[in-house]
Coordinates of C-alpha atoms and ligand atoms in Angstrom, one line a residue:
Chain Z
X1 CA 38.5 -233.9 -100.5
X2 CA 38.0 -237.6 -99.8
X3 CA 38.1 -238.3 -96.2
X4 CA 40.8 -240.7 -95.3
X5 CA 39.8 -243.0 -92.6
X6 CA 41.5 -243.0 -89.2
X7 CA 42.7 -246.2 -87.7
X8 CA 39.8 -245.7 -85.3
X9 CA 37.0 -245.7 -87.9
X10 CA 38.5 -248.8 -89.6
X11 CA 38.4 -250.6 -86.2
X12 CA 35.0 -249.3 -85.7
X13 CA 34.0 -250.6 -89.2
X14 CA 35.6 -254.1 -88.5
X15 CA 33.8 -254.4 -85.2
X16 CA 30.5 -253.6 -87.0
X17 CA 31.0 -256.1 -89.6
X18 CA 31.9 -258.9 -87.3
X19 CA 28.7 -258.0 -85.2
X20 CA 26.5 -257.8 -88.5
X21 CA 27.8 -261.0 -89.9
X22 CA 26.8 -262.8 -86.7
X23 CA 23.3 -261.5 -86.8
X24 CA 21.0 -263.6 -89.3
X25 CA 20.5 -261.1 -91.8
X26 CA 22.8 -258.3 -90.7
X27 CA 20.0 -256.0 -91.4
X28 CA 18.7 -255.0 -88.0
X29 CA 22.1 -254.0 -87.0
X30 CA 23.3 -252.3 -90.3
X31 CA 19.8 -250.4 -90.7
X32 CA 20.4 -246.7 -91.0
X33 CA 18.2 -244.4 -88.6
X34 CA 16.8 -241.4 -90.0
X35 CA 14.4 -240.0 -92.6
X36 CA 15.5 -238.9 -96.1
X37 CA 13.3 -236.6 -98.3
X38 CA 13.9 -236.7 -102.0
X39 CA 12.7 -234.0 -104.2
X40 CA 12.3 -235.1 -107.8
X41 CA 11.2 -238.6 -109.0
X42 CA 13.2 -238.6 -112.3
X43 CA 16.5 -240.0 -113.1
X44 CA 18.6 -238.9 -110.1
X45 CA 15.8 -238.7 -107.4
X46 CA 14.1 -241.9 -108.4
X47 CA 17.5 -243.8 -108.2
X48 CA 18.4 -242.2 -104.8
X49 CA 15.0 -243.2 -103.5
X50 CA 15.3 -246.9 -104.8
X51 CA 18.8 -247.4 -103.5
X52 CA 18.0 -246.0 -100.1
X53 CA 15.2 -248.4 -99.7
X54 CA 17.8 -251.2 -100.5
X55 CA 19.9 -250.1 -97.5
X56 CA 16.8 -250.0 -95.4
X57 CA 16.5 -246.1 -95.1
X58 CA 13.0 -244.4 -94.7
X59 CA 12.4 -242.5 -97.7
X60 CA 9.7 -239.8 -98.8
X61 CA 10.0 -239.0 -102.4
X62 CA 8.2 -235.7 -103.6
X63 CA 7.5 -235.0 -107.2
X64 CA 5.4 -232.2 -108.8
X65 CA 3.8 -234.9 -111.1
X66 CA 2.1 -238.1 -110.4
X67 CA 4.2 -240.0 -112.8
X68 CA 7.3 -239.2 -114.9
X69 CA 7.9 -238.9 -118.8
X70 CA 11.6 -239.4 -119.7
X71 CA 13.3 -237.0 -122.2
X72 CA 15.6 -240.2 -123.2
X73 CA 13.7 -241.9 -126.2
X74 CA 11.2 -238.9 -126.4
X75 CA 13.1 -238.1 -129.7
X76 CA 11.8 -241.3 -131.0
X77 CA 8.2 -240.0 -130.7
X78 CA 9.4 -237.0 -132.8
X79 CA 10.7 -239.4 -135.4
X80 CA 7.4 -241.1 -135.7
X81 CA 8.6 -244.5 -134.5
X82 CA 8.0 -244.3 -130.8
X83 CA 4.9 -243.7 -128.5
X84 CA 4.5 -241.4 -125.4
X85 CA 3.4 -244.5 -123.3
X86 CA 6.8 -246.1 -124.0
X87 CA 8.5 -243.1 -122.2
X88 CA 5.7 -242.7 -119.5
X89 CA 6.4 -244.3 -116.1
X90 CA 4.4 -244.5 -112.8
X91 CA 5.8 -244.3 -109.3
X92 CA 3.9 -247.6 -108.5
X93 CA 7.2 -249.5 -108.5
X94 CA 8.6 -246.8 -105.9
X95 CA 5.7 -247.6 -103.7
X96 CA 6.3 -251.2 -104.0
X97 CA 9.8 -250.7 -102.8
X98 CA 8.5 -248.9 -99.8
X99 CA 9.1 -245.4 -100.8
X100 CA 6.4 -243.0 -99.4
X101 CA 5.6 -241.1 -102.6
X102 CA 4.0 -237.5 -102.3
X103 CA 2.6 -235.7 -105.2
X104 CA 2.8 -232.0 -105.0
X105 CA 5.2 -229.1 -105.7
X106 CA 7.8 -228.2 -103.1
X107 CA 7.1 -224.5 -102.2
X108 CA 9.3 -224.0 -99.1
X109 CA 12.3 -225.6 -97.5
X110 CA 13.6 -224.7 -94.0
X111 CA 17.1 -226.0 -94.1
X112 CA 17.6 -225.0 -90.5
X113 CA 14.5 -226.5 -89.1
X114 CA 15.0 -229.4 -91.7
X115 CA 11.5 -229.2 -93.0
X116 CA 10.0 -229.2 -96.5
X117 CA 6.5 -227.7 -97.4
X118 CA 4.5 -229.2 -100.4
X119 CA 1.8 -227.1 -101.8
X120 CA -1.5 -227.9 -100.4
X121 CA -0.2 -229.9 -97.4
X122 CA -0.6 -227.9 -94.1
X123 CA 2.0 -230.1 -92.4
X124 CA 5.8 -229.8 -93.4
X125 CA 7.8 -233.0 -93.9
X126 CA 10.7 -233.4 -91.5
X127 CA 14.1 -234.7 -92.7
X128 CA 17.5 -235.8 -91.4
X129 CA 18.9 -235.4 -95.0
X130 CA 17.5 -233.7 -98.0
X131 CA 18.4 -234.8 -101.5
X132 CA 17.4 -232.6 -104.4
X133 CA 17.4 -233.9 -108.1
X134 CA 15.1 -231.3 -109.6
X135 CA 16.6 -231.3 -113.1
X136 CA 16.5 -228.0 -115.1
X137 CA 14.4 -225.1 -115.4
X138 CA 14.5 -222.8 -118.4
X139 CA 15.7 -219.2 -118.5
X140 CA 12.6 -217.4 -119.8
X141 CA 12.3 -213.7 -120.4
X142 CA 13.1 -211.6 -117.4
X143 CA 16.1 -213.9 -116.4
X144 CA 19.7 -213.0 -117.3
X145 CA 20.8 -214.9 -120.2
X146 CA 17.3 -215.5 -121.6
X147 CA 16.3 -215.2 -125.5
X148 CA 14.3 -212.1 -125.9
X149 CA 10.7 -213.0 -126.6
X150 CA 10.9 -216.5 -125.3
X151 CA 8.6 -217.1 -122.3
X152 CA 6.2 -219.9 -121.3
X153 CA 3.5 -218.5 -123.6
X154 CA 5.9 -218.4 -126.6
X155 CA 6.7 -222.1 -125.7
X156 CA 3.2 -222.8 -126.6
X157 CA 3.7 -221.7 -130.2
X158 CA 7.5 -222.5 -130.4
X159 CA 7.7 -225.5 -128.2
X160 CA 11.1 -226.6 -126.4
X161 CA 10.1 -230.1 -125.7
X162 CA 13.2 -230.2 -123.5
X163 CA 11.1 -231.6 -120.6
X164 CA 9.3 -234.5 -122.0
X165 CA 5.3 -234.5 -121.9
X166 CA 2.7 -232.2 -123.7
X167 CA 5.5 -230.2 -125.1
X168 CA 6.8 -233.4 -126.9
X169 CA 3.4 -233.9 -128.1
X170 CA 2.9 -230.4 -129.3
X171 CA 6.0 -230.5 -131.4
X172 CA 5.0 -233.9 -132.9
X173 CA 1.7 -232.4 -134.0
X174 CA 3.4 -229.5 -135.5
X175 CA 5.6 -231.7 -137.5
X176 CA 2.6 -233.8 -138.6
X177 CA 1.0 -230.7 -139.6
X178 CA 3.6 -229.2 -141.6
X179 CA 3.5 -229.3 -145.3
X180 CA 6.1 -231.1 -147.5
X181 CA 8.9 -228.5 -148.4
X182 CA 8.4 -226.9 -145.0
X183 CA 11.4 -225.7 -142.9
X184 CA 12.1 -226.8 -139.3
X185 CA 14.2 -224.5 -137.3
X186 CA 15.9 -225.7 -134.1
X187 CA 17.8 -223.4 -131.8
X188 CA 20.4 -225.0 -129.6
X189 CA 22.1 -223.3 -126.4
X190 CA 25.7 -223.0 -125.5
X191 CA 27.1 -225.4 -122.9
X192 CA 26.3 -226.4 -120.3
X193 CA 22.7 -227.8 -120.9
X194 CA 20.8 -231.0 -120.4
X195 CA 22.0 -233.7 -122.9
X196 CA 24.8 -232.4 -125.0
X197 CA 24.1 -234.7 -127.9
X198 CA 20.2 -234.6 -127.4
X199 CA 19.7 -231.8 -130.1
X200 CA 21.6 -233.6 -132.7
X201 CA 19.7 -236.8 -132.1
X202 CA 16.6 -234.9 -132.3
X203 CA 17.7 -233.3 -135.7
X204 CA 18.5 -236.7 -136.9
X205 CA 15.1 -238.4 -136.0
X206 CA 13.2 -235.6 -137.1
X207 CA 15.1 -235.9 -140.5
X208 CA 14.4 -239.7 -140.5
X209 CA 10.6 -238.7 -140.2
X210 CA 10.7 -236.0 -143.0
X211 CA 12.7 -238.3 -145.2
X212 CA 9.9 -240.8 -145.0
X213 CA 7.0 -238.5 -145.0
X214 CA 7.9 -234.9 -146.4
X215 CA 11.2 -235.5 -148.3
X216 CA 11.5 -232.0 -149.7
X217 CA 11.6 -230.3 -146.2
X218 CA 14.6 -228.8 -144.5
X219 CA 16.1 -228.5 -140.9
X220 CA 18.1 -225.6 -139.9
X221 CA 20.2 -225.8 -136.7
X222 CA 21.1 -222.4 -135.1
X223 CA 23.8 -223.3 -132.6
X224 CA 25.2 -221.2 -129.8
X225 CA 28.6 -223.1 -130.0
X226 CA 31.2 -224.2 -132.7
X227 CA 31.5 -227.7 -131.7
X228 CA 29.2 -230.4 -130.5
X229 CA 29.1 -233.9 -128.9
X230 CA 29.8 -236.7 -131.3
X231 CA 30.0 -234.0 -134.1
X232 CA 32.0 -236.2 -136.6
X233 CA 29.7 -239.3 -136.1
X234 CA 26.6 -237.2 -136.5
X235 CA 27.6 -235.4 -139.5
X236 CA 28.8 -238.4 -141.3
X237 CA 25.4 -239.9 -140.7
X238 CA 23.7 -236.9 -141.9
X239 CA 25.6 -237.0 -145.1
X240 CA 24.9 -240.7 -145.6
X241 CA 21.4 -240.8 -144.5
X242 CA 19.9 -237.4 -145.0
X243 CA 21.9 -235.7 -147.8
X244 CA 21.1 -232.1 -147.9
X245 CA 18.4 -232.1 -145.4
X246 CA 20.2 -230.8 -142.3
X247 CA 21.9 -227.4 -142.3
X248 CA 24.1 -226.7 -139.2
X249 CA 24.9 -223.0 -138.5
X250 CA 27.6 -222.7 -136.0
X251 CA 28.0 -219.8 -133.5
X252 CA 30.8 -218.3 -135.7
X253 CA 28.4 -218.7 -138.7
X254 CA 25.8 -216.5 -136.9
X255 CA 24.0 -219.5 -135.1
X256 CA 23.7 -217.6 -132.0
X257 CA 20.0 -216.6 -131.1
X258 CA 19.3 -213.1 -129.7
X259 CA 15.4 -212.8 -130.1
X260 CA 12.4 -214.9 -131.2
X261 CA 8.9 -213.7 -132.3
X262 CA 6.3 -216.2 -131.8
X263 CA 3.7 -214.2 -133.8
X264 CA 5.7 -214.8 -137.1
X265 CA 7.6 -218.0 -136.1
X266 CA 10.9 -216.0 -136.7
X267 CA 14.2 -216.6 -134.9
X268 CA 16.7 -213.4 -135.0
X269 CA 20.4 -214.2 -134.9
X270 CA 23.4 -212.1 -134.4
X271 CA 23.7 -212.1 -138.2
X272 CA 20.2 -212.4 -139.7
X273 CA 16.8 -214.1 -139.3
X274 CA 15.1 -217.3 -140.1
X275 CA 11.5 -218.2 -140.4
X276 CA 10.4 -221.6 -139.7
X277 CA 7.1 -223.5 -140.3
X278 CA 8.0 -225.3 -137.2
X279 CA 10.4 -223.8 -134.6
X280 CA 11.9 -225.8 -131.7
X281 CA 13.5 -223.5 -129.2
X282 CA 15.9 -225.2 -126.9
X283 CA 16.3 -222.3 -124.2
X284 CA 19.3 -221.8 -121.9
X285 CA 19.0 -223.5 -118.8
X286 CA 19.8 -223.5 -115.0
X287 CA 19.2 -225.8 -112.0
X288 CA 15.5 -226.4 -111.2
X289 CA 14.2 -223.5 -109.4
X290 CA 13.3 -225.4 -106.3
X291 CA 17.0 -224.8 -105.2
X292 CA 16.2 -221.1 -104.8
X293 CA 14.1 -222.1 -101.8
X294 CA 17.3 -222.5 -99.9
X295 CA 19.5 -219.4 -99.7
X296 CA 23.1 -219.9 -101.2
X297 CA 22.4 -223.5 -102.4
X298 CA 23.1 -222.3 -105.9
X299 CA 26.2 -220.6 -107.0
X300 CA 25.4 -219.0 -110.4
X301 CA 23.1 -221.4 -112.4
X302 CA 23.9 -224.8 -110.6
X303 CA 24.9 -226.1 -107.3
X304 CA 28.4 -226.8 -106.1
X305 CA 28.6 -230.2 -104.2
X306 CA 31.3 -232.4 -102.6
X307 CA 31.5 -235.3 -105.3
X308 CA 31.9 -238.0 -102.6
X309 CA 28.8 -237.5 -101.3
X310 CA 26.9 -234.9 -103.4
X311 CA 26.4 -232.8 -100.2
X312 CA 26.1 -229.3 -101.0
X313 CA 29.3 -227.2 -100.4
X314 CA 27.3 -224.4 -98.6
X315 CA 24.4 -226.0 -96.9
X316 CA 24.9 -229.1 -94.6
X317 CA 22.5 -232.2 -94.8
X318 CA 21.4 -231.2 -98.3
X319 CA 22.5 -233.0 -101.2
X320 CA 22.0 -232.1 -104.8
X321 CA 22.6 -234.2 -107.9
X322 CA 21.8 -234.6 -111.6
X323 CA 21.4 -231.8 -114.0
X324 CA 21.1 -229.3 -111.0
X325 CA 24.6 -229.8 -109.7
X326 CA 28.1 -229.2 -110.9
X327 CA 29.5 -232.6 -111.6
X328 CA 33.0 -231.8 -113.2
X329 CA 33.6 -233.8 -116.1
X330 CA 30.0 -235.7 -116.1
X331 CA 27.8 -234.3 -118.5
X332 CA 24.1 -233.5 -117.6
X333 CA 22.4 -236.8 -118.7
X334 CA 19.9 -239.3 -117.4
X335 CA 22.8 -241.8 -117.0
X336 CA 25.0 -239.6 -115.0
X337 CA 21.9 -238.6 -112.7
X338 CA 21.4 -242.4 -112.1
X339 CA 25.0 -243.2 -111.2
X340 CA 25.2 -240.1 -109.2
X341 CA 21.9 -241.3 -107.4
X342 CA 23.7 -244.8 -106.4
X343 CA 26.7 -242.8 -105.0
X344 CA 24.5 -240.4 -103.2
X345 CA 22.4 -243.3 -101.6
X346 CA 25.5 -245.2 -100.7
X347 CA 27.1 -242.0 -99.1
X348 CA 23.8 -241.0 -97.4
X349 CA 23.1 -244.3 -95.7
X350 CA 26.8 -244.3 -94.6
X351 CA 26.5 -240.8 -93.0
X352 CA 23.2 -241.8 -91.4
X353 CA 25.2 -244.8 -89.8
X354 CA 27.9 -242.5 -88.6
X355 CA 30.5 -244.1 -91.0
X356 CA 32.8 -242.5 -93.5
X357 CA 31.6 -242.4 -97.2
X358 CA 33.7 -244.3 -99.8
X359 CA 35.2 -242.9 -102.9
X360 CA 32.9 -242.9 -105.8
X361 CA 33.3 -244.6 -109.3
X362 CA 30.9 -243.7 -111.9
X363 CA 30.2 -244.4 -115.6
X364 CA 28.3 -242.1 -118.2
X365 CA 27.1 -243.4 -121.6
X366 CA 25.0 -241.5 -124.0
X367 CA 23.5 -243.5 -126.6
X368 CA 22.1 -241.7 -129.6
X369 CA 19.8 -242.9 -132.6
X370 CA 20.3 -241.3 -135.9
X371 CA 17.6 -243.6 -137.3
X372 CA 15.9 -246.7 -135.7
X373 CA 18.7 -249.0 -136.8
X374 CA 21.8 -246.6 -136.4
X375 CA 23.1 -246.1 -133.0
X376 CA 26.1 -244.2 -131.7
X377 CA 27.5 -243.5 -128.3
X378 CA 29.9 -241.5 -126.1
X379 CA 31.0 -243.0 -122.8
X380 CA 33.4 -242.1 -120.0
X381 CA 34.4 -243.6 -116.7
X382 CA 34.6 -241.2 -113.8
X383 CA 36.4 -240.8 -110.5
X384 CA 37.8 -238.0 -108.2
X385 CA 40.9 -236.6 -109.5
X386 CA 43.7 -235.0 -107.4
X387 CA 42.2 -231.8 -107.5
X388 CA 39.1 -233.1 -105.8
X389 CA 36.7 -232.6 -108.8
X390 CA 35.1 -235.3 -110.9
X391 CA 37.5 -236.3 -113.8
X392 CA 37.1 -238.8 -116.7
X393 CA 39.7 -241.5 -116.3
X394 CA 42.5 -240.8 -118.8
X395 CA 42.8 -243.0 -122.0
X396 CA 39.2 -244.5 -121.3
X397 CA 35.9 -243.9 -122.8
X398 CA 35.3 -242.0 -126.0
X399 CA 32.9 -242.2 -129.0
X400 CA 31.9 -245.0 -131.3
X401 CA 34.4 -245.7 -133.9
X402 CA 34.3 -243.4 -137.1
X403 CA 34.3 -246.3 -139.4
X404 CA 31.9 -249.1 -138.6
X405 CA 29.7 -251.7 -140.4
X406 CA 26.1 -251.3 -140.6
X407 CA 25.7 -254.1 -138.3
X408 CA 27.8 -252.5 -135.7
X409 CA 25.5 -249.3 -135.8
X410 CA 22.6 -251.6 -135.7
X411 CA 23.8 -253.4 -132.5
X412 CA 24.4 -250.1 -130.8
X413 CA 20.8 -249.1 -131.7
X414 CA 19.7 -252.3 -130.1
X415 CA 21.9 -251.8 -127.1
X416 CA 20.5 -248.2 -126.7
X417 CA 17.1 -249.7 -126.5
X418 CA 18.4 -252.4 -124.1
X419 CA 19.9 -249.6 -121.9
X420 CA 16.6 -247.7 -121.8
X421 CA 14.7 -250.8 -120.6
X422 CA 17.2 -251.5 -118.0
X423 CA 17.8 -248.1 -116.6
X424 CA 13.9 -247.6 -116.7
X425 CA 13.4 -251.0 -114.9
X426 CA 16.0 -250.0 -112.1
X427 CA 14.3 -246.7 -111.2
X428 CA 10.5 -246.9 -112.0
X429 CA 10.1 -250.7 -112.3
Chain D
X1 CA 23.5 -256.5 -99.5
X2 CA 24.2 -254.2 -96.6
X3 CA 26.4 -256.9 -94.7
X4 CA 28.4 -257.5 -98.0
X5 CA 29.0 -253.7 -98.1
X6 CA 30.4 -253.6 -94.7
X7 CA 32.4 -256.7 -95.2
X8 CA 34.0 -255.5 -98.4
X9 CA 34.9 -252.3 -96.7
X10 CA 36.5 -254.2 -94.1
X11 CA 38.4 -256.5 -96.6
X12 CA 40.0 -253.3 -98.4
X13 CA 40.9 -251.8 -95.1
X14 CA 42.6 -254.9 -93.8
X15 CA 44.2 -255.7 -96.9
X16 CA 45.6 -252.3 -97.8
X17 CA 45.4 -250.3 -94.5
X18 CA 43.0 -247.4 -93.8
X19 CA 44.5 -245.1 -96.3
X20 CA 43.9 -247.4 -99.2
X21 CA 40.1 -246.6 -98.8
X22 CA 40.8 -243.3 -100.3
X23 CA 42.1 -244.5 -103.7
X24 CA 40.3 -248.0 -104.1
X25 CA 36.8 -247.7 -103.6
X26 CA 34.2 -250.4 -102.5
X27 CA 33.3 -253.1 -105.0
X28 CA 29.7 -252.5 -104.6
X29 CA 30.3 -248.9 -105.8
X30 CA 32.2 -250.1 -108.7
X31 CA 29.6 -252.8 -109.4
X32 CA 26.7 -250.4 -109.1
X33 CA 27.8 -248.5 -112.3
X34 CA 27.2 -251.9 -114.3
X35 CA 23.7 -252.5 -113.4
X36 CA 22.5 -249.5 -115.3
X37 CA 22.9 -251.7 -118.5
X38 CA 23.3 -255.3 -117.2
X39 CA 20.1 -255.2 -115.2
X40 CA 19.6 -255.6 -111.3
X41 CA 22.8 -257.2 -109.7
X42 CA 23.9 -257.8 -113.3
X43 CA 21.4 -260.4 -113.8
X44 CA 20.1 -258.9 -117.1
X45 CA 16.3 -258.7 -118.2
X46 CA 14.1 -260.7 -120.2
X47 CA 14.1 -259.8 -123.8
X48 CA 17.2 -257.4 -123.3
X49 CA 20.3 -257.5 -125.5
X50 CA 22.5 -256.5 -122.6
X51 CA 24.0 -259.8 -121.2
X52 CA 23.7 -260.9 -117.9
X53 CA 27.2 -260.7 -116.0
X54 CA 26.4 -262.4 -112.7
X55 CA 27.5 -265.8 -111.4
X56 CA 30.5 -266.3 -113.7
X57 CA 33.8 -267.7 -112.4
X58 CA 35.8 -264.6 -111.1
X59 CA 38.8 -265.5 -113.0
X60 CA 37.2 -265.8 -116.2
X61 CA 35.2 -262.7 -115.9
X62 CA 38.4 -260.7 -114.9
X63 CA 40.0 -262.1 -117.9
X64 CA 37.3 -261.1 -120.1
X65 CA 37.3 -257.6 -118.8
X66 CA 41.1 -257.4 -119.1
X67 CA 40.8 -258.6 -122.6
X68 CA 38.2 -255.7 -123.4
X69 CA 40.9 -253.3 -122.0
X70 CA 43.2 -254.6 -124.8
X71 CA 40.4 -254.3 -127.4
X72 CA 40.0 -258.0 -127.8
X73 CA 37.7 -259.3 -129.0
X74 CA 36.0 -256.2 -131.0
X75 CA 32.9 -255.1 -129.2
X76 CA 30.7 -252.1 -129.1
X77 CA 31.4 -250.6 -125.7
X78 CA 32.9 -252.7 -123.2
X79 CA 36.3 -251.9 -124.5
X80 CA 36.0 -248.3 -124.0
X81 CA 34.6 -248.8 -120.5
X82 CA 37.0 -251.5 -119.2
X83 CA 39.9 -249.1 -119.9
X84 CA 38.6 -247.0 -117.1
X85 CA 39.6 -249.6 -114.4
X86 CA 42.7 -250.7 -113.0
X87 CA 43.3 -254.6 -112.9
X88 CA 42.9 -254.6 -109.2
X89 CA 39.5 -252.9 -109.7
X90 CA 38.5 -255.5 -112.4
X91 CA 39.4 -258.3 -110.1
X92 CA 37.3 -256.7 -107.3
X93 CA 34.3 -256.4 -109.6
X94 CA 34.7 -259.9 -111.0
X95 CA 34.8 -261.5 -107.4
X96 CA 31.7 -259.3 -106.5
X97 CA 29.5 -260.5 -109.4
X98 CA 30.7 -264.0 -109.2
X99 CA 29.3 -264.1 -105.8
X100 CA 25.8 -263.1 -107.1
X101 CA 24.0 -266.3 -108.3
Ligands
FAD1 C1 15.4 -234.6 -125.8 C2 16.3 -235.3 -124.6 C3 16.8 -236.5 -124.9 C4 17.5 -236.9 -123.7 N1 18.2 -238.3 -124.0 C5 19.2 -238.9 -123.1 C6 19.6 -239.9 -123.2 O1 19.5 -240.7 -124.2 N2 20.5 -240.5 -122.3 C7 20.7 -239.7 -121.1 O2 21.4 -240.4 -120.3 N3 20.1 -238.6 -120.8 C8 19.3 -238.1 -121.9 N4 18.6 -236.8 -121.6 C9 19.0 -236.1 -120.4 C10 18.2 -236.4 -119.2 O3 16.8 -236.3 -119.5 C11 18.4 -235.4 -118.0 O4 19.9 -235.4 -117.8 C12 17.9 -236.2 -116.6 O5 16.5 -236.2 -116.8 C13 18.3 -235.5 -115.5 O6 17.9 -236.2 -114.2 P1 17.5 -235.3 -113.0 O7 17.3 -236.3 -111.8 O8 18.6 -234.3 -112.7 O9 16.2 -234.5 -113.4 P2 14.7 -235.1 -114.0 O10 15.0 -236.5 -114.5 O11 14.3 -233.9 -114.9 O12 13.8 -235.2 -112.7 C14 13.4 -233.8 -112.1 C15 12.1 -234.1 -111.4 O13 12.0 -233.0 -110.1 C16 10.7 -232.8 -110.1 N5 10.7 -231.3 -109.4 C17 11.4 -230.3 -110.0 N6 11.1 -229.2 -109.2 C18 10.0 -229.7 -108.2 C19 9.5 -229.1 -107.0 N7 9.6 -227.9 -106.8 N8 8.7 -229.9 -106.4 C20 8.3 -231.2 -106.7 N9 9.0 -231.8 -107.7 C21 9.8 -231.1 -108.5 C22 10.2 -232.8 -111.6 O14 8.6 -232.9 -111.7 C23 11.0 -234.0 -112.1 O15 10.1 -235.2 -112.1 C24 18.0 -236.2 -122.7 C25 17.1 -235.0 -122.5 C26 16.5 -234.5 -123.5 C27 15.8 -233.2 -123.2

């Protein structure tokens, strides 16, 4: 899996280093030749672009939108204490770093000729290596595994808000319009999906809003699984902060959603039906559809990659990271995508220089707020295991302690905000 | 940044022989994971509660990280993260950040 360097490579590297250290900056020698095209200016793609520039590589970043709205911290908007502008970023920082930013949807990829076509642009963009970090797309009606009745039109009535932006604002408006005593129904898919603790953070922060503004209201969570991320910590916090407000219906208790009816705002499970004043459907997911433009890039819903380089296992010179790839023990999170982006950039720069990539080491931390002053986290440190997949280092990581002072929870809430500011600055600043 | 990358690769290769590269990775790759919270090159950001971690004497930084591994002192997250690194990796990370002024 991990390429062991031959003695010759090592000597070659040693020679390179000697020469490089003799040069005033080392830069002209080490500069990697080649053009990299990155699709997606979110957590993974944005990081790759920034870090490739640090290594002196030419980068073109293509995103369908002119800026990026993060899902992380979008739940604070639903909770009534965050603003959309706080989760909205431009690509100006990318341009300042020397990234060539192209706004438009990628509509064709020729992986043999190594060219990418952007909608509305007659001339395709050539690459030496292509990096895709397109995030997720939803399984709407017509796709295997979709919820019957849930399509793009239904999402205008029953928002998913699982890609941040207008959907977040729609869900927020619905919560504001709801009368006290109303019922918010949220449907949650089975694994794998983007941000395992995200739905439970959202339930917490909606409860925070309802507790302060509409205290007789209820939240029903219809879940496609029987256990969830940071479950003990979330449930203890719900009992303490929002007693009687959040009802969690597990898969075994009939939480699995089969069908929705947007006309009546009704969700049908295997066991019965639930009508909501507000219905938030988090649909089943798959890799962003742009991966389908390259035959065999996806295996099933996601893309298999070599975890040392995030290069596709099936298509050479094409790298896939973030939510769209299969990353072993790493969850689909912005933190993971960011750290994978750094590993990908270092590997791509090395490959362009004809050097062997080094073994990766990565971290994931998912902070969640259960109210503005109460934060919890789950963490893991990752490397490549003996089986060649990404594993969590044994006896490391884990969740915040079950028993902790209010001060400890407040510190984690502050660190969550600190993390968001740091990662946003690193990618879009 | 680039010349540092190459030098550290060479350092590892010379210190442990070519095969060590497969197990012990580059300090830059290890340290890149830290900047997600601790800011660019570990230098922190203004008005951010995440502490800067650059420019400390390497032995002191290594001692702090090894202390976190043993849950000393009580902190919110570094104890859980430090347990993911061998002592040799911690020494490499500490040396890396010590050199960033
Ligand atoms: C409510 C919620 C809360 C979350 N909270 C956290 C959190 O606290 N911490 C955390 O670490 N993670 C969190 N996440 C998860 C995080 O948002 C994702 O894991 C992360 O965005 C994945 O990064 P990515 O690079 O794979 O995709 P994205 O960040 O989604 O970026 C994909 C980009 O690709 C572009 N794109 C896609 N297709 C095309 C195309 N054909 N042409 C051009 N551009 C295209 C899109 O426009 C988009 O900008 C949360 C998610 C949700 C929904």
